[in-house]
Amino acid sequence: MAQIIIRQLPDEVHRALKAQARDHGRSAEAEARAILAKSLNGDERPKAGDMIADIWSGADLTGVDIKRDRTPHEPPNLE
């Protein structure tokens, strides 16, 4: 595998990297690898929230009053 050295990394960025790594339970080096991989490889699958936002992006809902159905639902019979 290739190796890289990052020079002149600002102290605040290094501190943020170490804090994020600690939150994720891994080393700063592993966190940097994960950040680079996610940033460069991306996630090719569309996310559900993005798909829903795309569906409703052109909808003009001004003046639309949507009522919530509060009727209790029947629990499924799992027997």
Coordinates of C-alpha atoms in Angstrom, one line a residue:
M1 CA 0.0 0.0 0.0
A2 CA 1.1 3.6 -0.6
Q3 CA 2.1 6.0 2.1
I4 CA 1.7 9.7 2.2
I5 CA 3.0 12.5 4.5
I6 CA 1.0 15.6 5.1
R7 CA 3.1 18.6 5.9
Q8 CA 2.0 21.9 7.4
L9 CA -1.3 20.5 8.7
P10 CA -2.8 23.3 10.9
D11 CA -2.9 22.4 14.6
E12 CA -6.7 22.9 14.8
V13 CA -7.2 20.4 12.0
H14 CA -5.0 17.9 13.7
R15 CA -6.9 18.4 17.0
A16 CA -10.2 17.9 15.2
L17 CA -8.9 14.8 13.5
K18 CA -7.8 13.3 16.8
A19 CA -11.1 14.1 18.5
Q20 CA -13.1 12.6 15.6
A21 CA -10.9 9.5 15.7
R22 CA -11.4 9.2 19.4
D23 CA -15.2 9.5 19.0
H24 CA -15.1 6.7 16.3
G25 CA -12.8 4.5 18.5
R26 CA -9.8 4.4 16.1
S27 CA -6.4 6.0 15.6
A28 CA -5.9 9.3 13.9
E29 CA -4.2 7.5 11.1
A30 CA -7.2 5.1 10.6
E31 CA -9.5 8.1 10.8
A32 CA -7.6 10.0 8.1
R33 CA -7.7 6.8 5.9
A34 CA -11.5 6.6 6.4
I35 CA -12.0 10.3 5.6
L36 CA -9.9 10.0 2.5
A37 CA -11.6 6.8 1.3
K38 CA -15.1 8.2 1.9
S39 CA -14.3 11.5 0.3
L40 CA -12.6 10.1 -2.8
N41 CA -14.6 6.9 -3.3
G42 CA -17.9 8.2 -2.2
D43 CA -21.0 6.2 -1.7
E44 CA -22.5 5.3 -5.0
R45 CA -25.9 4.3 -3.6
P46 CA -28.5 7.0 -3.4
K47 CA -29.7 7.7 0.1
A48 CA -33.4 7.3 0.9
G49 CA -33.7 10.9 2.2
D50 CA -32.1 12.3 -1.0
M51 CA -34.5 10.2 -3.1
I52 CA -37.5 11.5 -1.2
A53 CA -36.3 15.1 -1.4
D54 CA -35.8 14.7 -5.2
I55 CA -39.4 13.4 -5.6
W56 CA -40.9 16.3 -3.7
S57 CA -38.4 19.0 -4.9
G58 CA -40.8 20.5 -7.5
A59 CA -44.0 20.2 -5.5
D60 CA -45.7 23.5 -4.6
L61 CA -47.3 22.8 -1.2
T62 CA -48.2 26.4 -0.3
G63 CA -51.7 26.5 1.1
V64 CA -51.9 22.7 1.3
D65 CA -53.2 21.5 4.7
I66 CA -52.2 17.9 5.3
K67 CA -54.1 16.2 8.0
R68 CA -52.6 13.4 10.0
D69 CA -54.6 10.2 10.3
R70 CA -54.6 9.4 14.0
T71 CA -56.7 6.3 13.7
P72 CA -55.0 3.5 15.8
H73 CA -53.7 0.7 13.6
E74 CA -54.3 -2.9 14.1
P75 CA -51.3 -4.8 15.3
P76 CA -50.2 -7.6 13.0
N77 CA -51.1 -11.2 14.0
L78 CA -47.8 -13.1 14.1
E79 CA -49.3 -16.4 15.1

